[in-house]
Amino acid sequence: MKVIEKAERLARLGVDPVVLNHYREPHRFYHTLEHLDDVWQQLENRGYSDNDVLLLATIFHDIIYDPRSGTNEEDSARYFNETFTGDGALKALVTDIILDTKHHKPGSALSEIFSAADLNILKQPFEKLLTYEQQIFKEFQFVDHKVYREKRIDVLKSLQQSVDNPALDYLIDYVENFKPRIAVYPGSFNPFHKGHYNILQKAERIFDKVIIARGINPGKDKATYELPEILRYRQTETYEGLLTEFVDTLNYDVTIIRGLRNGSDLQYELNQYRYLQELGGKNISVTAIFCDMEFEHISSTGIRQLEKYGKAGEYLLF
């Protein structure tokens, strides 16, 4: 049974089922409601469907999940304690289980049962492990690929010590050798507006990862807008000088994304492409993407003008 179908039971325990909306946050790809369903299915299969402690631990163990944070377990436990209005003894048991998931070192029999269910994904065949890895990769888009690969291998090798699954060797080998399709989306982004975001979303359907590269352009106004919060979980970089020089610093193959609004942009970008070829080599790769029609009139220059009259809000991201 899906955890979302436990709303009535949760309400009786003193939990507002609306807390499950945390698992619908857009930066989650693995730590979602589907993960909760998998954990709960494991517990039900082992005969714990009536155990309220394990149900609450399932619901709250990843309730706060920020891949940039190192205190998710502590924050989840704190959130549980602040929102749970039920039995005090129950609260203490669930809190301990949530905190134990930080290093998966169970401090009780119930915690050991829950940890096994939470880590069950690591016992799966390679095909499922690969899907799991792809989801984790998406959650850590903000980390440079070379850094991610190194840290991820360390994590998998650490988890391997507590899970006996030969398929994990294949997964580690995959992470070591995987070359994701990475794109760089450059621009001055002053501001980064809804038209830019439309292009970014399309690029992310094509590539495994898109780096937002904010260039300091001496020919344009000094940046007066911060990048919007919606980009928090994506890799963003700032560079000075030539785009080709920035790309060289990455030390891995990338494709450059150019956003187009109309035919006039296309002619301009064709000329830019020639410069990129001459400065960056003939093998440089560029993908041009047209924005949707509803965004083709939006420009950063126009928004800055509208801002003077307090009319720019509908075009901005926050």
PDB file of C-alpha atoms in Angstrom:
ATOM      1  CA  MET A   1       0.000   0.000   0.000  1.00  0.00           C
ATOM      2  CA  LYS A   2       1.229   3.508  -0.820  1.00  0.00           C
ATOM      3  CA  VAL A   3       2.013   5.762   2.134  1.00  0.00           C
ATOM      4  CA  ILE A   4      -0.271   8.447   0.732  1.00  0.00           C
ATOM      5  CA  GLU A   5      -3.147   6.032   1.372  1.00  0.00           C
ATOM      6  CA  LYS A   6      -2.290   6.091   5.079  1.00  0.00           C
ATOM      7  CA  ALA A   7      -3.730   9.593   5.560  1.00  0.00           C
ATOM      8  CA  GLU A   8      -6.470   8.508   7.966  1.00  0.00           C
ATOM      9  CA  ARG A   9      -4.067   6.470  10.080  1.00  0.00           C
ATOM     10  CA  LEU A  10      -1.543   9.310  10.159  1.00  0.00           C
ATOM     11  CA  ALA A  11      -4.228  11.734  11.297  1.00  0.00           C
ATOM     12  CA  ARG A  12      -5.127   9.400  14.176  1.00  0.00           C
ATOM     13  CA  LEU A  13      -1.466   9.342  15.181  1.00  0.00           C
ATOM     14  CA  GLY A  14      -1.291  13.134  15.242  1.00  0.00           C
ATOM     15  CA  VAL A  15       0.258  13.783  11.831  1.00  0.00           C
ATOM     16  CA  ASP A  16      -1.169  16.117   9.218  1.00  0.00           C
ATOM     17  CA  PRO A  17      -0.885  14.175   5.918  1.00  0.00           C
ATOM     18  CA  VAL A  18       0.012  17.444   4.172  1.00  0.00           C
ATOM     19  CA  VAL A  19       3.603  16.863   5.364  1.00  0.00           C
ATOM     20  CA  LEU A  20       3.932  14.377   2.499  1.00  0.00           C
ATOM     21  CA  ASN A  21       4.116  17.346   0.131  1.00  0.00           C
ATOM     22  CA  HIS A  22       7.758  17.701   1.160  1.00  0.00           C
ATOM     23  CA  TYR A  23       8.456  14.652  -0.972  1.00  0.00           C
ATOM     24  CA  ARG A  24       7.132  16.458  -4.054  1.00  0.00           C
ATOM     25  CA  GLU A  25       9.822  19.156  -3.957  1.00  0.00           C
ATOM     26  CA  PRO A  26      11.306  19.697  -7.442  1.00  0.00           C
ATOM     27  CA  HIS A  27      14.912  19.007  -6.397  1.00  0.00           C
ATOM     28  CA  ARG A  28      14.046  15.447  -5.346  1.00  0.00           C
ATOM     29  CA  PHE A  29      14.520  12.599  -7.803  1.00  0.00           C
ATOM     30  CA  TYR A  30      15.203   9.632  -5.516  1.00  0.00           C
ATOM     31  CA  HIS A  31      14.048  10.892  -2.107  1.00  0.00           C
ATOM     32  CA  THR A  32      10.425  11.018  -3.207  1.00  0.00           C
ATOM     33  CA  LEU A  33       7.103   9.428  -2.325  1.00  0.00           C
ATOM     34  CA  GLU A  34       8.161   6.461  -4.434  1.00  0.00           C
ATOM     35  CA  HIS A  35      11.094   5.902  -2.079  1.00  0.00           C
ATOM     36  CA  LEU A  36       8.718   5.972   0.901  1.00  0.00           C
ATOM     37  CA  ASP A  37       6.488   3.439  -0.835  1.00  0.00           C
ATOM     38  CA  ASP A  38       9.471   1.150  -1.395  1.00  0.00           C
ATOM     39  CA  VAL A  39      10.557   1.397   2.245  1.00  0.00           C
ATOM     40  CA  TRP A  40       7.051   0.777   3.533  1.00  0.00           C
ATOM     41  CA  GLN A  41       6.572  -2.153   1.157  1.00  0.00           C
ATOM     42  CA  GLN A  42       9.685  -3.775   2.610  1.00  0.00           C
ATOM     43  CA  LEU A  43       8.362  -3.297   6.130  1.00  0.00           C
ATOM     44  CA  GLU A  44       4.938  -4.664   5.217  1.00  0.00           C
ATOM     45  CA  ASN A  45       6.552  -7.687   3.585  1.00  0.00           C
ATOM     46  CA  ARG A  46       8.341  -8.395   6.859  1.00  0.00           C
ATOM     47  CA  GLY A  47       5.107  -8.201   8.858  1.00  0.00           C
ATOM     48  CA  TYR A  48       5.370  -4.693  10.328  1.00  0.00           C
ATOM     49  CA  SER A  49       2.312  -3.117   8.704  1.00  0.00           C
ATOM     50  CA  ASP A  50       0.751  -2.405  12.122  1.00  0.00           C
ATOM     51  CA  ASN A  51       3.870  -0.855  13.655  1.00  0.00           C
ATOM     52  CA  ASP A  52       3.240   2.865  14.161  1.00  0.00           C
ATOM     53  CA  VAL A  53       6.870   3.631  15.030  1.00  0.00           C
ATOM     54  CA  LEU A  54       8.094   2.267  11.706  1.00  0.00           C
ATOM     55  CA  LEU A  55       5.305   4.001   9.788  1.00  0.00           C
ATOM     56  CA  LEU A  56       6.232   7.357  11.312  1.00  0.00           C
ATOM     57  CA  ALA A  57       9.930   6.718  10.712  1.00  0.00           C
ATOM     58  CA  THR A  58       9.131   5.992   7.071  1.00  0.00           C
ATOM     59  CA  ILE A  59       7.190   9.232   6.694  1.00  0.00           C
ATOM     60  CA  PHE A  60       9.654  11.501   8.468  1.00  0.00           C
ATOM     61  CA  HIS A  61      13.145  10.083   7.905  1.00  0.00           C
ATOM     62  CA  ASP A  62      13.681  12.169   4.736  1.00  0.00           C
ATOM     63  CA  ILE A  63      11.056  14.846   5.359  1.00  0.00           C
ATOM     64  CA  ILE A  64      13.778  17.504   5.208  1.00  0.00           C
ATOM     65  CA  TYR A  65      16.081  16.836   2.292  1.00  0.00           C
ATOM     66  CA  ASP A  66      18.489  19.425   0.983  1.00  0.00           C
ATOM     67  CA  PRO A  67      21.362  17.778  -0.920  1.00  0.00           C
ATOM     68  CA  ARG A  68      23.499  20.816  -0.090  1.00  0.00           C
ATOM     69  CA  SER A  69      23.075  20.217   3.640  1.00  0.00           C
ATOM     70  CA  GLY A  70      24.939  17.917   5.992  1.00  0.00           C
ATOM     71  CA  THR A  71      22.236  18.021   8.665  1.00  0.00           C
ATOM     72  CA  ASN A  72      19.216  16.519   6.901  1.00  0.00           C
ATOM     73  CA  GLU A  73      18.705  13.812   9.509  1.00  0.00           C
ATOM     74  CA  GLU A  74      18.933  16.255  12.414  1.00  0.00           C
ATOM     75  CA  ASP A  75      16.621  18.664  10.608  1.00  0.00           C
ATOM     76  CA  SER A  76      14.134  15.883   9.835  1.00  0.00           C
ATOM     77  CA  ALA A  77      14.141  14.782  13.478  1.00  0.00           C
ATOM     78  CA  ARG A  78      13.625  18.375  14.593  1.00  0.00           C
ATOM     79  CA  TYR A  79      10.766  18.852  12.147  1.00  0.00           C
ATOM     80  CA  PHE A  80       9.136  15.649  13.387  1.00  0.00           C
ATOM     81  CA  ASN A  81       9.389  16.770  16.993  1.00  0.00           C
ATOM     82  CA  GLU A  82       7.932  20.168  16.163  1.00  0.00           C
ATOM     83  CA  THR A  83       4.975  18.841  14.167  1.00  0.00           C
ATOM     84  CA  PHE A  84       4.105  15.526  15.811  1.00  0.00           C
ATOM     85  CA  THR A  85       1.360  15.970  18.405  1.00  0.00           C
ATOM     86  CA  GLY A  86       0.972  12.343  19.443  1.00  0.00           C
ATOM     87  CA  ASP A  87       2.381  10.027  22.102  1.00  0.00           C
ATOM     88  CA  GLY A  88       5.655  11.131  23.730  1.00  0.00           C
ATOM     89  CA  ALA A  89       7.156   7.641  23.958  1.00  0.00           C
ATOM     90  CA  LEU A  90       6.402   7.104  20.281  1.00  0.00           C
ATOM     91  CA  LYS A  91       8.072  10.418  19.483  1.00  0.00           C
ATOM     92  CA  ALA A  92      11.315   9.400  21.214  1.00  0.00           C
ATOM     93  CA  LEU A  93      11.541   6.064  19.387  1.00  0.00           C
ATOM     94  CA  VAL A  94      10.913   7.606  15.972  1.00  0.00           C
ATOM     95  CA  THR A  95      13.394  10.408  16.615  1.00  0.00           C
ATOM     96  CA  ASP A  96      16.145   7.905  17.401  1.00  0.00           C
ATOM     97  CA  ILE A  97      15.476   5.948  14.212  1.00  0.00           C
ATOM     98  CA  ILE A  98      15.594   9.108  12.083  1.00  0.00           C
ATOM     99  CA  LEU A  99      18.913  10.139  13.622  1.00  0.00           C
ATOM    100  CA  ASP A 100      20.331   6.627  13.155  1.00  0.00           C
ATOM    101  CA  THR A 101      19.850   6.914   9.378  1.00  0.00           C
ATOM    102  CA  LYS A 102      22.639   9.496   9.193  1.00  0.00           C
ATOM    103  CA  HIS A 103      25.312   6.795   9.320  1.00  0.00           C
ATOM    104  CA  HIS A 104      23.023   3.750   9.208  1.00  0.00           C
ATOM    105  CA  LYS A 105      24.304   2.507  12.539  1.00  0.00           C
ATOM    106  CA  PRO A 106      21.144   1.255  14.277  1.00  0.00           C
ATOM    107  CA  GLY A 107      20.869   1.801  18.000  1.00  0.00           C
ATOM    108  CA  SER A 108      17.894  -0.508  18.537  1.00  0.00           C
ATOM    109  CA  ALA A 109      16.170  -3.541  17.054  1.00  0.00           C
ATOM    110  CA  LEU A 110      13.499  -1.376  15.419  1.00  0.00           C
ATOM    111  CA  SER A 111      16.151   0.927  14.008  1.00  0.00           C
ATOM    112  CA  GLU A 112      17.956  -2.065  12.515  1.00  0.00           C
ATOM    113  CA  ILE A 113      14.738  -3.227  10.869  1.00  0.00           C
ATOM    114  CA  PHE A 114      14.125   0.224   9.443  1.00  0.00           C
ATOM    115  CA  SER A 115      17.703   0.647   8.226  1.00  0.00           C
ATOM    116  CA  ALA A 116      17.482  -2.627   6.304  1.00  0.00           C
ATOM    117  CA  ALA A 117      14.309  -1.432   4.578  1.00  0.00           C
ATOM    118  CA  ASP A 118      15.798   1.991   3.823  1.00  0.00           C
ATOM    119  CA  LEU A 119      18.927   0.460   2.268  1.00  0.00           C
ATOM    120  CA  ASN A 120      17.066  -2.245   0.376  1.00  0.00           C
ATOM    121  CA  ILE A 121      17.746  -0.418  -2.893  1.00  0.00           C
ATOM    122  CA  LEU A 122      21.410  -1.443  -2.556  1.00  0.00           C
ATOM    123  CA  LYS A 123      20.431  -5.119  -2.691  1.00  0.00           C
ATOM    124  CA  GLN A 124      18.735  -4.778  -6.062  1.00  0.00           C
ATOM    125  CA  PRO A 125      20.008  -6.012  -9.450  1.00  0.00           C
ATOM    126  CA  PHE A 126      22.179  -3.718 -11.524  1.00  0.00           C
ATOM    127  CA  GLU A 127      19.291  -2.381 -13.639  1.00  0.00           C
ATOM    128  CA  LYS A 128      17.553  -0.955 -10.571  1.00  0.00           C
ATOM    129  CA  LEU A 129      20.835   0.254  -9.112  1.00  0.00           C
ATOM    130  CA  LEU A 130      21.471   2.142 -12.339  1.00  0.00           C
ATOM    131  CA  THR A 131      18.114   3.928 -12.093  1.00  0.00           C
ATOM    132  CA  TYR A 132      18.892   4.746  -8.467  1.00  0.00           C
ATOM    133  CA  GLU A 133      22.284   6.182  -9.438  1.00  0.00           C
ATOM    134  CA  GLN A 134      20.766   8.309 -12.190  1.00  0.00           C
ATOM    135  CA  GLN A 135      18.300   9.761  -9.685  1.00  0.00           C
ATOM    136  CA  ILE A 136      21.040  10.568  -7.173  1.00  0.00           C
ATOM    137  CA  PHE A 137      23.094  12.148  -9.967  1.00  0.00           C
ATOM    138  CA  LYS A 138      20.154  14.454 -10.717  1.00  0.00           C
ATOM    139  CA  GLU A 139      19.861  15.458  -7.062  1.00  0.00           C
ATOM    140  CA  PHE A 140      23.499  16.554  -7.064  1.00  0.00           C
ATOM    141  CA  GLN A 141      23.443  18.600 -10.261  1.00  0.00           C
ATOM    142  CA  PHE A 142      24.992  21.522  -8.404  1.00  0.00           C
ATOM    143  CA  VAL A 143      28.254  19.600  -7.892  1.00  0.00           C
ATOM    144  CA  ASP A 144      30.920  19.579 -10.599  1.00  0.00           C
ATOM    145  CA  HIS A 145      30.951  16.182 -12.280  1.00  0.00           C
ATOM    146  CA  LYS A 146      34.564  15.375 -11.407  1.00  0.00           C
ATOM    147  CA  VAL A 147      33.941  16.130  -7.734  1.00  0.00           C
ATOM    148  CA  TYR A 148      30.657  14.220  -7.751  1.00  0.00           C
ATOM    149  CA  ARG A 149      32.282  11.129  -9.242  1.00  0.00           C
ATOM    150  CA  GLU A 150      35.032  11.041  -6.618  1.00  0.00           C
ATOM    151  CA  LYS A 151      32.693  11.591  -3.652  1.00  0.00           C
ATOM    152  CA  ARG A 152      30.033   9.239  -4.967  1.00  0.00           C
ATOM    153  CA  ILE A 153      32.484   6.372  -5.323  1.00  0.00           C
ATOM    154  CA  ASP A 154      33.573   6.925  -1.714  1.00  0.00           C
ATOM    155  CA  VAL A 155      29.941   6.761  -0.549  1.00  0.00           C
ATOM    156  CA  LEU A 156      29.179   3.605  -2.528  1.00  0.00           C
ATOM    157  CA  LYS A 157      32.295   1.847  -1.253  1.00  0.00           C
ATOM    158  CA  SER A 158      31.322   2.776   2.297  1.00  0.00           C
ATOM    159  CA  LEU A 159      27.792   1.411   1.821  1.00  0.00           C
ATOM    160  CA  GLN A 160      29.222  -1.703   0.222  1.00  0.00           C
ATOM    161  CA  GLN A 161      30.693  -2.679   3.584  1.00  0.00           C
ATOM    162  CA  SER A 162      27.214  -3.206   5.026  1.00  0.00           C
ATOM    163  CA  VAL A 163      25.480  -4.695   1.969  1.00  0.00           C
ATOM    164  CA  ASP A 164      26.509  -7.908   0.234  1.00  0.00           C
ATOM    165  CA  ASN A 165      25.588  -7.387  -3.403  1.00  0.00           C
ATOM    166  CA  PRO A 166      28.047  -8.110  -6.252  1.00  0.00           C
ATOM    167  CA  ALA A 167      26.061  -5.725  -8.467  1.00  0.00           C
ATOM    168  CA  LEU A 168      27.450  -2.837  -6.409  1.00  0.00           C
ATOM    169  CA  ASP A 169      30.857  -3.539  -7.954  1.00  0.00           C
ATOM    170  CA  TYR A 170      29.322  -2.958 -11.371  1.00  0.00           C
ATOM    171  CA  LEU A 171      27.660   0.232 -10.151  1.00  0.00           C
ATOM    172  CA  ILE A 172      30.948   1.594  -8.813  1.00  0.00           C
ATOM    173  CA  ASP A 173      32.600   0.734 -12.121  1.00  0.00           C
ATOM    174  CA  TYR A 174      29.778   2.541 -13.923  1.00  0.00           C
ATOM    175  CA  VAL A 175      30.238   5.704 -11.846  1.00  0.00           C
ATOM    176  CA  GLU A 176      34.005   5.617 -12.412  1.00  0.00           C
ATOM    177  CA  ASN A 177      33.614   5.430 -16.196  1.00  0.00           C
ATOM    178  CA  PHE A 178      30.357   7.256 -16.887  1.00  0.00           C
ATOM    179  CA  LYS A 179      30.752  10.281 -19.147  1.00  0.00           C
ATOM    180  CA  PRO A 180      27.548  12.287 -18.862  1.00  0.00           C
ATOM    181  CA  ARG A 181      26.333  14.504 -21.662  1.00  0.00           C
ATOM    182  CA  ILE A 182      27.024  17.922 -20.165  1.00  0.00           C
ATOM    183  CA  ALA A 183      26.030  21.264 -21.639  1.00  0.00           C
ATOM    184  CA  VAL A 184      27.025  24.808 -20.737  1.00  0.00           C
ATOM    185  CA  TYR A 185      24.328  27.465 -20.949  1.00  0.00           C
ATOM    186  CA  PRO A 186      26.170  30.813 -21.005  1.00  0.00           C
ATOM    187  CA  GLY A 187      24.843  34.337 -20.742  1.00  0.00           C
ATOM    188  CA  SER A 188      25.005  37.532 -18.742  1.00  0.00           C
ATOM    189  CA  PHE A 189      21.586  36.670 -17.243  1.00  0.00           C
ATOM    190  CA  ASN A 190      20.905  40.146 -15.908  1.00  0.00           C
ATOM    191  CA  PRO A 191      18.333  38.979 -14.963  1.00  0.00           C
ATOM    192  CA  PHE A 192      17.834  35.249 -15.516  1.00  0.00           C
ATOM    193  CA  HIS A 193      14.187  35.358 -16.596  1.00  0.00           C
ATOM    194  CA  LYS A 194      11.371  33.023 -17.605  1.00  0.00           C
ATOM    195  CA  GLY A 195      12.569  32.842 -21.201  1.00  0.00           C
ATOM    196  CA  HIS A 196      15.995  31.674 -20.040  1.00  0.00           C
ATOM    197  CA  TYR A 197      14.366  29.092 -17.795  1.00  0.00           C
ATOM    198  CA  ASN A 198      12.284  27.794 -20.695  1.00  0.00           C
ATOM    199  CA  ILE A 199      15.483  27.190 -22.681  1.00  0.00           C
ATOM    200  CA  LEU A 200      17.143  25.570 -19.659  1.00  0.00           C
ATOM    201  CA  GLN A 201      14.273  23.140 -19.151  1.00  0.00           C
ATOM    202  CA  LYS A 202      14.429  22.084 -22.793  1.00  0.00           C
ATOM    203  CA  ALA A 203      18.198  21.620 -22.588  1.00  0.00           C
ATOM    204  CA  GLU A 204      17.814  19.456 -19.484  1.00  0.00           C
ATOM    205  CA  ARG A 205      15.579  17.102 -21.454  1.00  0.00           C
ATOM    206  CA  ILE A 206      18.425  16.603 -23.940  1.00  0.00           C
ATOM    207  CA  PHE A 207      21.488  16.519 -21.680  1.00  0.00           C
ATOM    208  CA  ASP A 208      22.306  14.733 -18.439  1.00  0.00           C
ATOM    209  CA  LYS A 209      23.358  18.023 -16.901  1.00  0.00           C
ATOM    210  CA  VAL A 210      23.409  21.717 -17.794  1.00  0.00           C
ATOM    211  CA  ILE A 211      25.862  24.165 -16.220  1.00  0.00           C
ATOM    212  CA  ILE A 212      24.625  27.758 -16.043  1.00  0.00           C
ATOM    213  CA  ALA A 213      27.644  29.938 -16.821  1.00  0.00           C
ATOM    214  CA  ARG A 214      27.194  33.608 -16.032  1.00  0.00           C
ATOM    215  CA  GLY A 215      29.653  35.650 -18.025  1.00  0.00           C
ATOM    216  CA  ILE A 216      30.846  39.083 -17.002  1.00  0.00           C
ATOM    217  CA  ASN A 217      30.421  41.005 -20.230  1.00  0.00           C
ATOM    218  CA  PRO A 218      32.255  44.362 -20.328  1.00  0.00           C
ATOM    219  CA  GLY A 219      29.965  45.406 -23.178  1.00  0.00           C
ATOM    220  CA  LYS A 220      26.844  45.081 -21.034  1.00  0.00           C
ATOM    221  CA  ASP A 221      25.597  46.657 -17.834  1.00  0.00           C
ATOM    222  CA  LYS A 222      27.094  45.363 -14.604  1.00  0.00           C
ATOM    223  CA  ALA A 223      24.988  42.529 -13.180  1.00  0.00           C
ATOM    224  CA  THR A 224      22.399  43.931 -10.791  1.00  0.00           C
ATOM    225  CA  TYR A 225      20.266  40.799 -10.334  1.00  0.00           C
ATOM    226  CA  GLU A 226      21.117  37.722  -8.322  1.00  0.00           C
ATOM    227  CA  LEU A 227      20.436  34.362  -9.913  1.00  0.00           C
ATOM    228  CA  PRO A 228      16.983  33.124  -8.815  1.00  0.00           C
ATOM    229  CA  GLU A 229      16.484  30.578  -6.046  1.00  0.00           C
ATOM    230  CA  ILE A 230      15.109  28.081  -8.567  1.00  0.00           C
ATOM    231  CA  LEU A 231      18.692  27.521  -9.775  1.00  0.00           C
ATOM    232  CA  ARG A 232      19.934  26.634  -6.291  1.00  0.00           C
ATOM    233  CA  TYR A 233      20.262  22.933  -7.076  1.00  0.00           C
ATOM    234  CA  ARG A 234      22.006  23.378 -10.416  1.00  0.00           C
ATOM    235  CA  GLN A 235      25.675  24.039 -11.042  1.00  0.00           C
ATOM    236  CA  THR A 236      26.195  27.747 -11.619  1.00  0.00           C
ATOM    237  CA  GLU A 237      29.519  29.321 -12.488  1.00  0.00           C
ATOM    238  CA  THR A 238      30.735  32.852 -13.126  1.00  0.00           C
ATOM    239  CA  TYR A 239      33.503  33.570 -15.596  1.00  0.00           C
ATOM    240  CA  GLU A 240      35.367  36.502 -17.077  1.00  0.00           C
ATOM    241  CA  GLY A 241      36.935  36.592 -20.495  1.00  0.00           C
ATOM    242  CA  LEU A 242      36.111  34.319 -23.394  1.00  0.00           C
ATOM    243  CA  LEU A 243      33.557  31.540 -23.174  1.00  0.00           C
ATOM    244  CA  THR A 244      35.987  29.183 -24.894  1.00  0.00           C
ATOM    245  CA  GLU A 245      38.540  29.821 -22.150  1.00  0.00           C
ATOM    246  CA  PHE A 246      35.968  28.982 -19.484  1.00  0.00           C
ATOM    247  CA  VAL A 247      35.030  25.762 -21.277  1.00  0.00           C
ATOM    248  CA  ASP A 248      38.705  24.782 -21.376  1.00  0.00           C
ATOM    249  CA  THR A 249      38.917  25.045 -17.577  1.00  0.00           C
ATOM    250  CA  LEU A 250      36.284  22.319 -17.172  1.00  0.00           C
ATOM    251  CA  ASN A 251      38.577  19.658 -18.641  1.00  0.00           C
ATOM    252  CA  TYR A 252      35.741  17.556 -20.020  1.00  0.00           C
ATOM    253  CA  ASP A 253      33.653  17.646 -23.174  1.00  0.00           C
ATOM    254  CA  VAL A 254      30.622  19.910 -23.162  1.00  0.00           C
ATOM    255  CA  THR A 255      28.091  21.274 -25.616  1.00  0.00           C
ATOM    256  CA  ILE A 256      27.310  24.980 -25.612  1.00  0.00           C
ATOM    257  CA  ILE A 257      23.623  25.907 -25.472  1.00  0.00           C
ATOM    258  CA  ARG A 258      22.418  28.980 -27.307  1.00  0.00           C
ATOM    259  CA  GLY A 259      18.894  30.192 -26.690  1.00  0.00           C
ATOM    260  CA  LEU A 260      16.931  31.660 -29.586  1.00  0.00           C
ATOM    261  CA  ARG A 261      13.817  33.804 -29.510  1.00  0.00           C
ATOM    262  CA  ASN A 262      13.330  34.402 -33.227  1.00  0.00           C
ATOM    263  CA  GLY A 263      14.997  34.528 -36.628  1.00  0.00           C
ATOM    264  CA  SER A 264      16.970  37.643 -35.741  1.00  0.00           C
ATOM    265  CA  ASP A 265      18.617  35.779 -32.873  1.00  0.00           C
ATOM    266  CA  LEU A 266      19.435  32.937 -35.255  1.00  0.00           C
ATOM    267  CA  GLN A 267      21.478  35.155 -37.569  1.00  0.00           C
ATOM    268  CA  TYR A 268      23.349  36.628 -34.604  1.00  0.00           C
ATOM    269  CA  GLU A 269      24.085  33.167 -33.193  1.00  0.00           C
ATOM    270  CA  LEU A 270      25.370  31.910 -36.543  1.00  0.00           C
ATOM    271  CA  ASN A 271      28.001  34.631 -36.420  1.00  0.00           C
ATOM    272  CA  GLN A 272      28.801  33.763 -32.795  1.00  0.00           C
ATOM    273  CA  TYR A 273      29.188  30.137 -33.782  1.00  0.00           C
ATOM    274  CA  ARG A 274      31.862  31.083 -36.292  1.00  0.00           C
ATOM    275  CA  TYR A 275      33.764  32.918 -33.562  1.00  0.00           C
ATOM    276  CA  LEU A 276      33.453  29.906 -31.258  1.00  0.00           C
ATOM    277  CA  GLN A 277      34.857  27.645 -33.958  1.00  0.00           C
ATOM    278  CA  GLU A 278      37.777  29.942 -34.653  1.00  0.00           C
ATOM    279  CA  LEU A 279      38.604  30.501 -30.986  1.00  0.00           C
ATOM    280  CA  GLY A 280      37.755  27.087 -29.593  1.00  0.00           C
ATOM    281  CA  GLY A 281      38.548  24.709 -32.413  1.00  0.00           C
ATOM    282  CA  LYS A 282      36.508  23.183 -35.207  1.00  0.00           C
ATOM    283  CA  ASN A 283      35.190  20.387 -32.979  1.00  0.00           C
ATOM    284  CA  ILE A 284      33.346  22.686 -30.607  1.00  0.00           C
ATOM    285  CA  SER A 285      29.723  21.612 -30.264  1.00  0.00           C
ATOM    286  CA  VAL A 286      26.781  24.017 -30.127  1.00  0.00           C
ATOM    287  CA  THR A 287      23.080  23.269 -29.768  1.00  0.00           C
ATOM    288  CA  ALA A 288      20.601  26.055 -30.508  1.00  0.00           C
ATOM    289  CA  ILE A 289      17.205  25.872 -28.808  1.00  0.00           C
ATOM    290  CA  PHE A 290      14.206  28.039 -29.594  1.00  0.00           C
ATOM    291  CA  CYS A 291      12.108  29.204 -26.673  1.00  0.00           C
ATOM    292  CA  ASP A 292       8.346  28.734 -26.700  1.00  0.00           C
ATOM    293  CA  MET A 293       6.360  31.432 -28.458  1.00  0.00           C
ATOM    294  CA  GLU A 294       5.031  32.907 -25.217  1.00  0.00           C
ATOM    295  CA  PHE A 295       8.575  33.898 -24.202  1.00  0.00           C
ATOM    296  CA  GLU A 296       9.985  35.137 -27.507  1.00  0.00           C
ATOM    297  CA  HIS A 297       9.432  38.820 -26.695  1.00  0.00           C
ATOM    298  CA  ILE A 298      11.174  38.702 -23.305  1.00  0.00           C
ATOM    299  CA  SER A 299      14.667  40.142 -22.950  1.00  0.00           C
ATOM    300  CA  SER A 300      16.814  41.111 -19.989  1.00  0.00           C
ATOM    301  CA  THR A 301      17.148  44.627 -21.391  1.00  0.00           C
ATOM    302  CA  GLY A 302      13.382  44.988 -21.609  1.00  0.00           C
ATOM    303  CA  ILE A 303      12.937  43.699 -18.074  1.00  0.00           C
ATOM    304  CA  ARG A 304      15.438  46.203 -16.696  1.00  0.00           C
ATOM    305  CA  GLN A 305      13.468  48.976 -18.361  1.00  0.00           C
ATOM    306  CA  LEU A 306      10.169  47.667 -16.983  1.00  0.00           C
ATOM    307  CA  GLU A 307      11.733  47.385 -13.537  1.00  0.00           C
ATOM    308  CA  LYS A 308      12.002  51.175 -13.416  1.00  0.00           C
ATOM    309  CA  TYR A 309       8.210  51.319 -13.521  1.00  0.00           C
ATOM    310  CA  GLY A 310       7.577  48.355 -11.242  1.00  0.00           C
ATOM    311  CA  LYS A 311       6.229  46.199 -14.085  1.00  0.00           C
ATOM    312  CA  ALA A 312       8.892  43.489 -14.430  1.00  0.00           C
ATOM    313  CA  GLY A 313       7.589  41.004 -11.867  1.00  0.00           C
ATOM    314  CA  GLU A 314       5.641  38.719 -14.192  1.00  0.00           C
ATOM    315  CA  TYR A 315       8.762  38.015 -16.269  1.00  0.00           C
ATOM    316  CA  LEU A 316      11.095  37.252 -13.373  1.00  0.00           C
ATOM    317  CA  LEU A 317      11.882  34.048 -11.496  1.00  0.00           C
ATOM    318  CA  PHE A 318      12.319  33.869  -7.757  1.00  0.00           C
TER     319      PHE A 318
END
